[in-house]
GROMACS .gro file of C-alpha atoms in nm:
model
  459
    1MET     CA    1  -4.590  -5.881  -0.688
    2GLY     CA    2  -4.428  -6.209  -0.808
    3GLN     CA    3  -4.225  -6.283  -1.119
    4ASP     CA    4  -4.512  -6.403  -1.338
    5GLN     CA    5  -4.733  -6.112  -1.240
    6THR     CA    6  -4.443  -5.864  -1.315
    7LYS     CA    7  -4.400  -6.011  -1.660
    8GLN     CA    8  -4.773  -5.982  -1.726
    9GLN     CA    9  -4.793  -5.624  -1.619
   10ILE     CA   10  -4.468  -5.529  -1.830
   11GLU     CA   11  -4.645  -5.678  -2.116
   12LYS     CA   12  -4.962  -5.500  -2.062
   13GLY     CA   13  -4.769  -5.177  -2.041
   14LEU     CA   14  -4.604  -5.241  -2.372
   15GLN     CA   15  -4.937  -5.307  -2.548
   16LEU     CA   16  -5.078  -4.987  -2.417
   17TYR     CA   17  -4.756  -4.798  -2.527
   18GLN     CA   18  -4.768  -4.941  -2.868
   19SER     CA   19  -5.131  -4.833  -2.904
   20ASN     CA   20  -5.031  -4.476  -2.810
   21GLN     CA   21  -5.181  -4.499  -2.472
   22THR     CA   22  -4.848  -4.374  -2.315
   23GLU     CA   23  -4.973  -4.228  -1.986
   24LYS     CA   24  -5.167  -4.555  -1.906
   25ALA     CA   25  -4.852  -4.752  -1.987
   26LEU     CA   26  -4.644  -4.535  -1.756
   27GLN     CA   27  -4.903  -4.582  -1.479
   28VAL     CA   28  -4.876  -4.974  -1.522
   29TRP     CA   29  -4.500  -4.965  -1.518
   30MET     CA   30  -4.476  -4.734  -1.219
   31LYS     CA   31  -4.692  -4.970  -1.024
   32VAL     CA   32  -4.475  -5.271  -1.104
   33LEU     CA   33  -4.178  -5.065  -1.008
   34GLU     CA   34  -4.328  -4.986  -0.659
   35LYS     CA   35  -4.461  -5.329  -0.589
   36SER     CA   36  -4.253  -5.586  -0.757
   37SER     CA   37  -3.955  -5.751  -0.572
   38ASP     CA   38  -3.824  -5.930  -0.873
   39LEU     CA   39  -3.500  -5.756  -0.964
   40MET     CA   40  -3.501  -5.898  -1.325
   41GLY     CA   41  -3.852  -5.748  -1.386
   42ARG     CA   42  -3.760  -5.431  -1.216
   43PHE     CA   43  -3.454  -5.396  -1.447
   44ARG     CA   44  -3.675  -5.454  -1.759
   45VAL     CA   45  -3.945  -5.210  -1.635
   46LEU     CA   46  -3.692  -4.945  -1.586
   47GLY     CA   47  -3.567  -4.988  -1.928
   48CYS     CA   48  -3.933  -4.938  -2.057
   49LEU     CA   49  -3.951  -4.615  -1.844
   50VAL     CA   50  -3.611  -4.489  -1.996
   51THR     CA   51  -3.731  -4.549  -2.353
   52ALA     CA   52  -4.080  -4.388  -2.292
   53HIS     CA   53  -3.950  -4.079  -2.121
   54SER     CA   54  -3.681  -4.034  -2.400
   55GLU     CA   55  -3.946  -4.040  -2.673
   56MET     CA   56  -4.160  -3.798  -2.478
   57GLY     CA   57  -3.873  -3.559  -2.436
   58ARG     CA   58  -3.879  -3.596  -2.048
   59TYR     CA   59  -3.500  -3.615  -2.033
   60LYS     CA   60  -3.464  -3.548  -1.663
   61GLU     CA   61  -3.689  -3.825  -1.582
   62MET     CA   62  -3.511  -4.039  -1.828
   63LEU     CA   63  -3.196  -3.984  -1.654
   64LYS     CA   64  -3.338  -4.058  -1.295
   65PHE     CA   65  -3.450  -4.400  -1.415
   66ALA     CA   66  -3.132  -4.476  -1.587
   67VAL     CA   67  -2.938  -4.414  -1.245
   68VAL     CA   68  -3.188  -4.642  -1.085
   69GLN     CA   69  -3.134  -4.912  -1.346
   70ILE     CA   70  -2.750  -4.898  -1.286
   71ASP     CA   71  -2.810  -4.966  -0.912
   72THR     CA   72  -3.048  -5.260  -1.004
   73ALA     CA   73  -2.778  -5.400  -1.250
   74ARG     CA   74  -2.530  -5.397  -0.973
   75GLU     CA   75  -2.757  -5.598  -0.745
   76LEU     CA   76  -2.800  -5.840  -1.015
   77GLU     CA   77  -2.422  -5.862  -1.057
   78ASP     CA   78  -2.454  -5.928  -1.419
   79ALA     CA   79  -2.217  -5.754  -1.674
   80ASP     CA   80  -2.478  -5.759  -1.956
   81PHE     CA   81  -2.722  -5.566  -1.748
   82LEU     CA   82  -2.453  -5.322  -1.633
   83LEU     CA   83  -2.365  -5.252  -1.993
   84GLU     CA   84  -2.718  -5.188  -2.091
   85SER     CA   85  -2.786  -4.960  -1.800
   86TYR     CA   86  -2.454  -4.751  -1.871
   87LEU     CA   87  -2.575  -4.715  -2.227
   88ASN     CA   88  -2.903  -4.582  -2.106
   89LEU     CA   89  -2.726  -4.344  -1.882
   90ALA     CA   90  -2.498  -4.225  -2.168
   91ARG     CA   91  -2.818  -4.160  -2.378
   92SER     CA   92  -2.976  -3.979  -2.118
   93ASN     CA   93  -2.697  -3.730  -2.090
   94GLU     CA   94  -2.678  -3.704  -2.473
   95LYS     CA   95  -3.033  -3.591  -2.478
   96LEU     CA   96  -2.964  -3.331  -2.214
   97CYS     CA   97  -2.652  -3.208  -2.426
   98GLU     CA   98  -2.405  -3.332  -2.152
   99PHE     CA   99  -2.184  -3.462  -2.428
  100HIS     CA  100  -1.865  -3.504  -2.216
  101LYS     CA  101  -2.056  -3.725  -1.974
  102THR     CA  102  -2.187  -3.916  -2.261
  103ILE     CA  103  -1.841  -3.987  -2.395
  104SER     CA  104  -1.729  -4.088  -2.057
  105TYR     CA  105  -2.021  -4.336  -2.002
  106CYS     CA  106  -1.972  -4.484  -2.352
  107LYS     CA  107  -1.605  -4.549  -2.264
  108THR     CA  108  -1.711  -4.713  -1.957
  109CYS     CA  109  -1.936  -4.951  -2.156
  110LEU     CA  110  -1.664  -5.030  -2.396
  111GLY     CA  111  -1.426  -5.098  -2.110
  112LEU     CA  112  -1.654  -5.362  -1.950
  113PRO     CA  113  -1.539  -5.718  -1.966
  114GLY     CA  114  -1.660  -5.917  -2.281
  115THR     CA  115  -2.038  -5.983  -2.249
  116ARG     CA  116  -2.314  -6.137  -2.451
  117ALA     CA  117  -2.466  -5.793  -2.485
  118GLY     CA  118  -2.151  -5.641  -2.616
  119ALA     CA  119  -2.202  -5.772  -2.968
  120GLN     CA  120  -2.548  -5.639  -2.975
  121LEU     CA  121  -2.511  -5.308  -2.794
  122GLY     CA  122  -2.158  -5.221  -2.903
  123GLY     CA  123  -2.299  -5.050  -3.203
  124GLN     CA  124  -2.553  -4.859  -3.011
  125VAL     CA  125  -2.256  -4.740  -2.784
  126SER     CA  126  -2.061  -4.630  -3.083
  127LEU     CA  127  -2.357  -4.450  -3.231
  128SER     CA  128  -2.427  -4.257  -2.896
  129MET     CA  129  -2.053  -4.164  -2.876
  130GLY     CA  130  -2.065  -4.043  -3.241
  131ASN     CA  131  -2.371  -3.823  -3.152
  132ALA     CA  132  -2.189  -3.673  -2.860
  133PHE     CA  133  -1.886  -3.602  -3.053
  134LEU     CA  134  -2.092  -3.438  -3.337
  135GLY     CA  135  -2.260  -3.230  -3.044
  136LEU     CA  136  -1.922  -3.101  -2.957
  137SER     CA  137  -1.829  -3.064  -3.335
  138VAL     CA  138  -1.536  -3.310  -3.291
  139PHE     CA  139  -1.604  -3.426  -3.655
  140GLN     CA  140  -1.333  -3.669  -3.715
  141LYS     CA  141  -1.414  -3.872  -3.396
  142ALA     CA  142  -1.782  -3.847  -3.478
  143LEU     CA  143  -1.715  -3.996  -3.815
  144GLU     CA  144  -1.508  -4.264  -3.679
  145SER     CA  145  -1.761  -4.361  -3.429
  146PHE     CA  146  -2.045  -4.358  -3.694
  147GLU     CA  147  -1.842  -4.587  -3.917
  148LYS     CA  148  -1.781  -4.829  -3.626
  149ALA     CA  149  -2.144  -4.842  -3.541
  150LEU     CA  150  -2.219  -4.899  -3.922
  151ARG     CA  151  -1.977  -5.194  -3.921
  152TYR     CA  152  -2.155  -5.347  -3.613
  153ALA     CA  153  -2.484  -5.306  -3.800
  154HIS     CA  154  -2.354  -5.481  -4.109
  155ASN     CA  155  -2.186  -5.764  -3.909
  156ASN     CA  156  -2.502  -5.835  -3.706
  157ASP     CA  157  -2.749  -5.763  -3.982
  158ASP     CA  158  -2.904  -5.508  -3.763
  159ALA     CA  159  -3.110  -5.301  -4.012
  160MET     CA  160  -3.265  -5.095  -3.725
  161LEU     CA  161  -2.926  -4.980  -3.603
  162GLU     CA  162  -2.820  -4.907  -3.961
  163CYS     CA  163  -3.124  -4.688  -4.007
  164ARG     CA  164  -3.039  -4.489  -3.697
  165VAL     CA  165  -2.665  -4.446  -3.803
  166CYS     CA  166  -2.772  -4.327  -4.144
  167CYS     CA  167  -2.987  -4.053  -3.983
  168SER     CA  168  -2.692  -3.951  -3.769
  169LEU     CA  169  -2.470  -3.951  -4.068
  170GLY     CA  170  -2.711  -3.715  -4.250
  171SER     CA  171  -2.691  -3.478  -3.958
  172PHE     CA  172  -2.309  -3.502  -3.966
  173TYR     CA  173  -2.281  -3.427  -4.336
  174ALA     CA  174  -2.524  -3.129  -4.319
  175GLN     CA  175  -2.307  -2.984  -4.056
  176VAL     CA  176  -1.990  -3.027  -4.264
  177LYS     CA  177  -2.176  -2.876  -4.552
  178ASP     CA  178  -2.174  -3.179  -4.784
  179TYR     CA  179  -2.537  -3.149  -4.862
  180GLU     CA  180  -2.555  -3.436  -5.137
  181LYS     CA  181  -2.434  -3.690  -4.870
  182ALA     CA  182  -2.663  -3.521  -4.608
  183LEU     CA  183  -2.954  -3.625  -4.846
  184PHE     CA  184  -2.805  -3.973  -4.958
  185PHE     CA  185  -2.802  -4.122  -4.595
  186PRO     CA  186  -3.145  -4.035  -4.482
  187CYS     CA  187  -3.268  -4.164  -4.818
  188LYS     CA  188  -3.087  -4.491  -4.743
  189ALA     CA  189  -3.258  -4.496  -4.396
  190ALA     CA  190  -3.593  -4.456  -4.564
  191GLU     CA  191  -3.505  -4.737  -4.788
  192LEU     CA  192  -3.438  -4.956  -4.485
  193VAL     CA  193  -3.766  -4.857  -4.328
  194ASN     CA  194  -3.950  -4.954  -4.641
  195ASP     CA  195  -3.762  -5.291  -4.685
  196TYR     CA  196  -3.743  -5.412  -4.324
  197GLY     CA  197  -3.961  -5.184  -4.113
  198LYS     CA  198  -4.297  -5.335  -4.123
  199GLY     CA  199  -4.272  -5.433  -3.755
  200TRP     CA  200  -4.067  -5.127  -3.645
  201SER     CA  201  -4.191  -4.814  -3.457
  202LEU     CA  202  -4.310  -4.538  -3.701
  203LYS     CA  203  -4.052  -4.315  -3.528
  204TYR     CA  204  -3.783  -4.464  -3.770
  205ARG     CA  205  -3.989  -4.343  -4.074
  206ALA     CA  206  -4.044  -4.005  -3.911
  207MET     CA  207  -3.679  -3.952  -3.837
  208SER     CA  208  -3.558  -4.041  -4.171
  209GLN     CA  209  -3.818  -3.806  -4.323
  210TYR     CA  210  -3.707  -3.529  -4.103
  211HIS     CA  211  -3.341  -3.564  -4.218
  212MET     CA  212  -3.437  -3.570  -4.565
  213ALA     CA  213  -3.636  -3.246  -4.517
  214VAL     CA  214  -3.330  -3.086  -4.358
  215ALA     CA  215  -3.107  -3.184  -4.667
  216TYR     CA  216  -3.367  -3.090  -4.924
  217ARG     CA  217  -3.385  -2.734  -4.762
  218LEU     CA  218  -3.017  -2.703  -4.778
  219LEU     CA  219  -3.005  -2.818  -5.142
  220GLY     CA  220  -3.276  -2.558  -5.220
  221HIS     CA  221  -3.551  -2.803  -5.289
  222LEU     CA  222  -3.809  -2.645  -5.062
  223GLY     CA  223  -4.105  -2.824  -5.194
  224SER     CA  224  -3.958  -3.164  -5.134
  225ALA     CA  225  -3.834  -3.044  -4.785
  226MET     CA  226  -4.197  -2.936  -4.695
  227GLU     CA  227  -4.345  -3.262  -4.788
  228CYS     CA  228  -4.095  -3.469  -4.598
  229CYS     CA  229  -4.125  -3.247  -4.296
  230GLU     CA  230  -4.504  -3.252  -4.301
  231GLU     CA  231  -4.493  -3.638  -4.289
  232SER     CA  232  -4.252  -3.648  -4.011
  233MET     CA  233  -4.457  -3.390  -3.816
  234LYS     CA  234  -4.779  -3.601  -3.862
  235ILE     CA  235  -4.601  -3.909  -3.713
  236ALA     CA  236  -4.464  -3.708  -3.422
  237LEU     CA  237  -4.798  -3.563  -3.337
  238GLN     CA  238  -4.966  -3.900  -3.354
  239HIS     CA  239  -4.712  -4.062  -3.109
  240GLY     CA  240  -4.661  -3.747  -2.899
  241ASP     CA  241  -4.292  -3.729  -2.989
  242ARG     CA  242  -4.213  -3.382  -2.843
  243PRO     CA  243  -3.851  -3.377  -2.943
  244LEU     CA  244  -3.932  -3.454  -3.307
  245GLN     CA  245  -4.219  -3.204  -3.315
  246ALA     CA  246  -3.955  -2.938  -3.205
  247LEU     CA  247  -3.718  -3.041  -3.480
  248CYS     CA  248  -4.003  -3.032  -3.738
  249LEU     CA  249  -4.106  -2.686  -3.635
  250LEU     CA  250  -3.750  -2.564  -3.668
  251CYS     CA  251  -3.734  -2.712  -4.015
  252PHE     CA  252  -4.061  -2.562  -4.117
  253ALA     CA  253  -3.925  -2.217  -3.984
  254ASP     CA  254  -3.605  -2.257  -4.192
  255ILE     CA  255  -3.815  -2.355  -4.504
  256HIS     CA  256  -4.033  -2.049  -4.458
  257ARG     CA  257  -3.726  -1.828  -4.395
  258SER     CA  258  -3.553  -1.971  -4.710
  259ARG     CA  259  -3.881  -1.871  -4.915
  260GLY     CA  260  -3.857  -1.510  -4.754
  261ASP     CA  261  -4.173  -1.552  -4.561
  262LEU     CA  262  -4.050  -1.421  -4.232
  263GLU     CA  263  -4.404  -1.364  -4.087
  264THR     CA  264  -4.456  -1.738  -4.111
  265ALA     CA  265  -4.108  -1.826  -3.983
  266PHE     CA  266  -4.097  -1.628  -3.667
  267PRO     CA  267  -4.399  -1.804  -3.477
  268ARG     CA  268  -4.246  -2.151  -3.583
  269TYR     CA  269  -3.908  -2.064  -3.430
  270ASP     CA  270  -4.073  -1.953  -3.112
  271SER     CA  271  -4.277  -2.268  -3.085
  272ALA     CA  272  -3.961  -2.487  -3.160
  273MET     CA  273  -3.774  -2.290  -2.898
  274SER     CA  274  -4.048  -2.327  -2.635
  275ILE     CA  275  -4.048  -2.710  -2.673
  276MET     CA  276  -3.667  -2.734  -2.686
  277THR     CA  277  -3.643  -2.518  -2.359
  278GLU     CA  278  -3.905  -2.738  -2.201
  279ILE     CA  279  -3.721  -3.058  -2.271
  280GLY     CA  280  -3.377  -2.940  -2.218
  281ASN     CA  281  -3.245  -2.954  -2.576
  282ARG     CA  282  -2.987  -2.664  -2.570
  283LEU     CA  283  -2.828  -2.731  -2.893
  284GLY     CA  284  -3.167  -2.714  -3.064
  285GLN     CA  285  -3.224  -2.372  -2.883
  286VAL     CA  286  -2.903  -2.260  -3.043
  287GLN     CA  287  -3.019  -2.343  -3.394
  288ALA     CA  288  -3.356  -2.187  -3.332
  289LEU     CA  289  -3.183  -1.868  -3.203
  290LEU     CA  290  -2.964  -1.855  -3.507
  291GLY     CA  291  -3.255  -1.887  -3.744
  292VAL     CA  292  -3.430  -1.598  -3.570
  293ALA     CA  293  -3.116  -1.394  -3.590
  294LYS     CA  294  -3.101  -1.469  -3.974
  295CYS     CA  295  -3.472  -1.342  -4.001
  296TRP     CA  296  -3.369  -1.027  -3.811
  297VAL     CA  297  -3.073  -0.956  -4.033
  298ALA     CA  298  -3.304  -1.001  -4.346
  299ARG     CA  299  -3.529  -0.726  -4.196
  300LYS     CA  300  -3.221  -0.513  -4.128
  301ALA     CA  301  -3.296  -0.513  -3.756
  302LEU     CA  302  -2.928  -0.552  -3.665
  303ASP     CA  303  -2.950  -0.463  -3.305
  304LYS     CA  304  -3.209  -0.759  -3.251
  305ALA     CA  305  -3.006  -0.987  -3.454
  306LEU     CA  306  -2.707  -0.929  -3.255
  307ASP     CA  307  -2.884  -0.972  -2.921
  308VAL     CA  308  -3.002  -1.313  -3.039
  309ILE     CA  309  -2.671  -1.417  -3.163
  310GLU     CA  310  -2.523  -1.337  -2.831
  311ARG     CA  311  -2.774  -1.571  -2.659
  312ALA     CA  312  -2.696  -1.836  -2.903
  313GLN     CA  313  -2.326  -1.810  -2.850
  314ASP     CA  314  -2.369  -1.825  -2.471
  315LEU     CA  315  -2.580  -2.145  -2.510
  316ALA     CA  316  -2.338  -2.310  -2.751
  317GLU     CA  317  -2.040  -2.239  -2.513
  318GLU     CA  318  -2.242  -2.373  -2.218
  319VAL     CA  319  -2.287  -2.695  -2.416
  320GLY     CA  320  -1.928  -2.700  -2.547
  321ASN     CA  321  -2.018  -2.654  -2.907
  322LYS     CA  322  -1.852  -2.330  -3.030
  323GLN     CA  323  -1.856  -2.435  -3.387
  324ARG     CA  324  -2.248  -2.425  -3.411
  325ALA     CA  325  -2.272  -2.072  -3.296
  326ALA     CA  326  -1.968  -1.949  -3.477
  327ALA     CA  327  -2.102  -2.106  -3.806
  328GLY     CA  328  -2.437  -1.943  -3.761
  329THR     CA  329  -2.269  -1.609  -3.664
  330ALA     CA  330  -2.061  -1.634  -3.976
  331GLY     CA  331  -2.370  -1.684  -4.190
  332ALA     CA  332  -2.533  -1.381  -4.028
  333CYS     CA  333  -2.206  -1.188  -4.076
  334ARG     CA  334  -2.197  -1.235  -4.428
  335GLU     CA  335  -2.523  -1.038  -4.456
  336VAL     CA  336  -2.439  -0.754  -4.215
  337PRO     CA  337  -2.202  -0.550  -4.446
  338ARG     CA  338  -2.455  -0.575  -4.727
  339VAL     CA  339  -2.733  -0.441  -4.512
  340CYS     CA  340  -2.506  -0.175  -4.358
  341GLY     CA  341  -2.424  -0.028  -4.702
  342GLY     CA  342  -2.155   0.241  -4.683
  343ASP     CA  343  -2.276   0.399  -4.367
  344GLY     CA  344  -1.979   0.291  -4.156
  345ALA     CA  345  -1.885   0.039  -3.898
  346LEU     CA  346  -2.135  -0.151  -3.685
  347LEU     CA  347  -1.957  -0.095  -3.361
  348ARG     CA  348  -2.099  -0.333  -3.107
  349PRO     CA  349  -1.906  -0.581  -2.903
  350VAL     CA  350  -2.137  -0.890  -2.915
  351TRP     CA  351  -1.983  -1.162  -3.121
  352ARG     CA  352  -1.715  -1.324  -2.918
  353VAL     CA  353  -1.516  -1.525  -3.155
  354HIS     CA  354  -1.233  -1.636  -2.923
  355ARG     CA  355  -1.203  -1.680  -2.562
  356ARG     CA  356  -0.921  -1.818  -2.342
  357GLU     CA  357  -1.064  -1.792  -1.989
  358GLU     CA  358  -0.776  -1.987  -1.840
  359GLN     CA  359  -0.531  -1.708  -1.944
  360PRO     CA  360  -0.497  -1.378  -1.739
  361VAL     CA  361  -0.578  -1.041  -1.891
  362ALA     CA  362  -0.279  -0.954  -2.108
  363GLY     CA  363   0.010  -0.802  -1.907
  364PRO     CA  364   0.366  -0.678  -1.981
  365ALA     CA  365   0.505  -1.033  -1.975
  366LEU     CA  366   0.275  -1.161  -2.253
  367LEU     CA  367   0.323  -0.855  -2.488
  368PRO     CA  368   0.630  -1.006  -2.668
  369HIS     CA  369   0.415  -1.301  -2.781
  370LEU     CA  370   0.163  -1.078  -2.958
  371PRO     CA  371   0.159  -1.069  -3.349
  372PRO     CA  372   0.376  -0.800  -3.503
  373GLN     CA  373   0.233  -0.468  -3.589
  374VAL     CA  374   0.021  -0.431  -3.896
  375PRO     CA  375   0.222  -0.337  -4.206
  376ALA     CA  376   0.197   0.030  -4.287
  377LYS     CA  377   0.057  -0.018  -4.628
  378GLN     CA  378  -0.230  -0.223  -4.471
  379ARG     CA  379  -0.304   0.049  -4.211
  380ASN     CA  380  -0.614   0.249  -4.198
  381PRO     CA  381  -0.519   0.595  -4.066
  382GLU     CA  382  -0.854   0.606  -3.854
  383LEU     CA  383  -0.770   0.283  -3.670
  384SER     CA  384  -0.538   0.235  -3.378
  385GLN     CA  385  -0.286  -0.049  -3.383
  386LEU     CA  386  -0.366  -0.394  -3.241
  387PRO     CA  387  -0.392  -0.366  -2.868
  388PRO     CA  388  -0.276  -0.647  -2.626
  389LEU     CA  389  -0.535  -0.913  -2.645
  390ILE     CA  390  -0.533  -1.262  -2.482
  391HIS     CA  391  -0.844  -1.296  -2.275
  392GLU     CA  392  -1.140  -1.212  -2.507
  393ALA     CA  393  -1.191  -1.083  -2.857
  394TRP     CA  394  -1.488  -0.912  -3.000
  395LEU     CA  395  -1.600  -0.872  -3.359
  396CYS     CA  396  -1.693  -0.556  -3.546
  397VAL     CA  397  -1.819  -0.559  -3.900
  398THR     CA  398  -1.724  -0.284  -4.143
  399PRO     CA  399  -1.791  -0.253  -4.511
  400GLY     CA  400  -1.458  -0.349  -4.670
  401SER     CA  401  -1.511  -0.099  -4.960
  402ARG     CA  402  -1.457   0.191  -4.711
  403CYS     CA  403  -1.131   0.085  -4.558
  404GLY     CA  404  -0.927  -0.034  -4.835
  405LEU     CA  405  -0.870  -0.362  -4.683
  406PRO     CA  406  -0.638  -0.637  -4.801
  407PRO     CA  407  -0.763  -0.904  -5.044
  408ARG     CA  408  -0.999  -1.167  -4.953
  409ARG     CA  409  -0.880  -1.500  -4.805
  410SER     CA  410  -0.632  -1.318  -4.604
  411CYS     CA  411  -0.651  -1.412  -4.229
  412SER     CA  412  -0.330  -1.329  -4.052
  413PHE     CA  413  -0.455  -1.227  -3.700
  414SER     CA  414  -0.354  -1.465  -3.436
  415THR     CA  415  -0.360  -1.478  -3.043
  416ALA     CA  416  -0.061  -1.543  -2.827
  417HIS     CA  417  -0.049  -1.909  -2.974
  418ARG     CA  418  -0.049  -1.765  -3.318
  419ARG     CA  419  -0.373  -1.931  -3.435
  420PRO     CA  420  -0.634  -1.753  -3.638
  421ILE     CA  421  -0.930  -1.633  -3.447
  422TYR     CA  422  -1.181  -1.745  -3.705
  423SER     CA  423  -1.212  -1.782  -4.081
  424TRP     CA  424  -1.548  -1.665  -4.192
  425GLY     CA  425  -1.563  -1.870  -4.512
  426SER     CA  426  -1.533  -1.737  -4.864
  427CYS     CA  427  -1.694  -1.407  -4.800
  428GLN     CA  428  -1.589  -1.291  -4.460
  429HIS     CA  429  -1.225  -1.305  -4.319
  430VAL     CA  430  -1.077  -1.164  -4.011
  431LEU     CA  431  -0.790  -0.916  -4.080
  432THR     CA  432  -0.505  -0.776  -3.882
  433THR     CA  433  -0.654  -0.426  -3.868
  434ALA     CA  434  -0.827  -0.375  -3.542
  435ARG     CA  435  -0.962  -0.108  -3.305
  436ALA     CA  436  -1.008  -0.100  -2.928
  437LEU     CA  437  -1.301   0.098  -2.802
  438GLY     CA  438  -1.289   0.300  -2.483
  439PRO     CA  439  -1.537   0.380  -2.206
  440ALA     CA  440  -1.740   0.608  -2.440
  441HIS     CA  441  -1.850   0.302  -2.633
  442GLY     CA  442  -1.928   0.088  -2.335
  443CYS     CA  443  -1.603  -0.095  -2.317
  444SER     CA  444  -1.358  -0.029  -2.032
  445PRO     CA  445  -1.040  -0.220  -2.059
  446GLY     CA  446  -0.852  -0.261  -1.739
  447PRO     CA  447  -0.741  -0.522  -1.456
  448SER     CA  448  -1.099  -0.620  -1.388
  449SER     CA  449  -1.232  -0.633  -1.734
  450PRO     CA  450  -1.059  -0.775  -2.046
  451PRO     CA  451  -0.976  -0.537  -2.330
  452CYS     CA  452  -1.211  -0.538  -2.631
  453LEU     CA  453  -1.098  -0.592  -2.990
  454PHE     CA  454  -1.298  -0.494  -3.287
  455VAL     CA  455  -1.186  -0.687  -3.590
  456LEU     CA  456  -1.268  -0.576  -3.943
  457CYS     CA  457  -1.425  -0.812  -4.199
  458SER     CA  458  -1.406  -0.769  -4.571
  459SER     CA  459  -1.728  -0.763  -4.757
   0.00000   0.00000   0.00000
């Protein structure tokens, strides 16, 4: 297949793709990839395949084509092509929640010698890096990257890039709980779509509507949240955008949970979880699991809630985002003492709030570094003193009214490095009073297993 024929087939595939005949477009592009000997054409068709598989949620295939594109760029010996292919590789890893790899490939892009594409793609590199830092909950670096991407967009009059950055900023401010800004930036993105987006893909409108829905729900405007989410879902279904469908289902579930309609929320969480598992969005799975856990807490099914939270925490740690699971755990934690009433402690070691796997289990040499004993006036006679703890901590929730705990906002427990294990916001706080459970409770501290610590939270 010659150069001219390659171009014609690529354009044919683009026309099919834009008319929502995605599978036919993929067939045309794969045929070009198999038969064309034109390196420039092969590079371009690989870019089309990367984009198509990204929007369909086929992230592993997206990664495969991005790797092939890098090899093609090296054969072309062109720095512009190499930068574009590394950006696609970074995006592929971002979609698969391999955030450390994403940051590494973005840095590779930024370290390439000056290229023509640098001015055009530099903002997209910064955006991808910001999304990766946000996925790791490194908020300061995420914000710096988003601001850098926004400057690129303004300097190059790139409204499309600005729209994408505004959506990411909406997600950023939702996570740091500034809900007014979490709404402002998606609204700005929607304005950009209305003003400049006549020739854009509808996915930009869909994403802005989705982020507006999330912010509206967090602000308690559930009717507006539902309207925005329905519009986003309509576009996602029309274009076969599986990742966005999963996000909308998750948002629908959160809206129904906020309304107290748990029967409607559960199946939507299950559907969102199914798609996110299929496409490999592990961070999305964490969000879905935490939503399910809150539903179980609302139903006072605490054993089921704790099982789900443990799964969420494991996934979040696997991704590298402990904050997402910890924040959700804290939200559920605020409800547990209320539903427990005065019946006593919920003694179950499932919420791991601090882990230092590089440290050995506490031994005699480490004991001098542990925090001092709990002051006598703060002790509960039913509880033993703080045991040696370095390797792992577990959480136990006890109604504060039963134990005469210190005032709220006290958080003095620390590890060997004298840092608080966790602050649970304005309602829940880790205290120095602690209890170690023995074999009778399913915990056997010893050389082969770390000691278990049960920390009390005020209600």
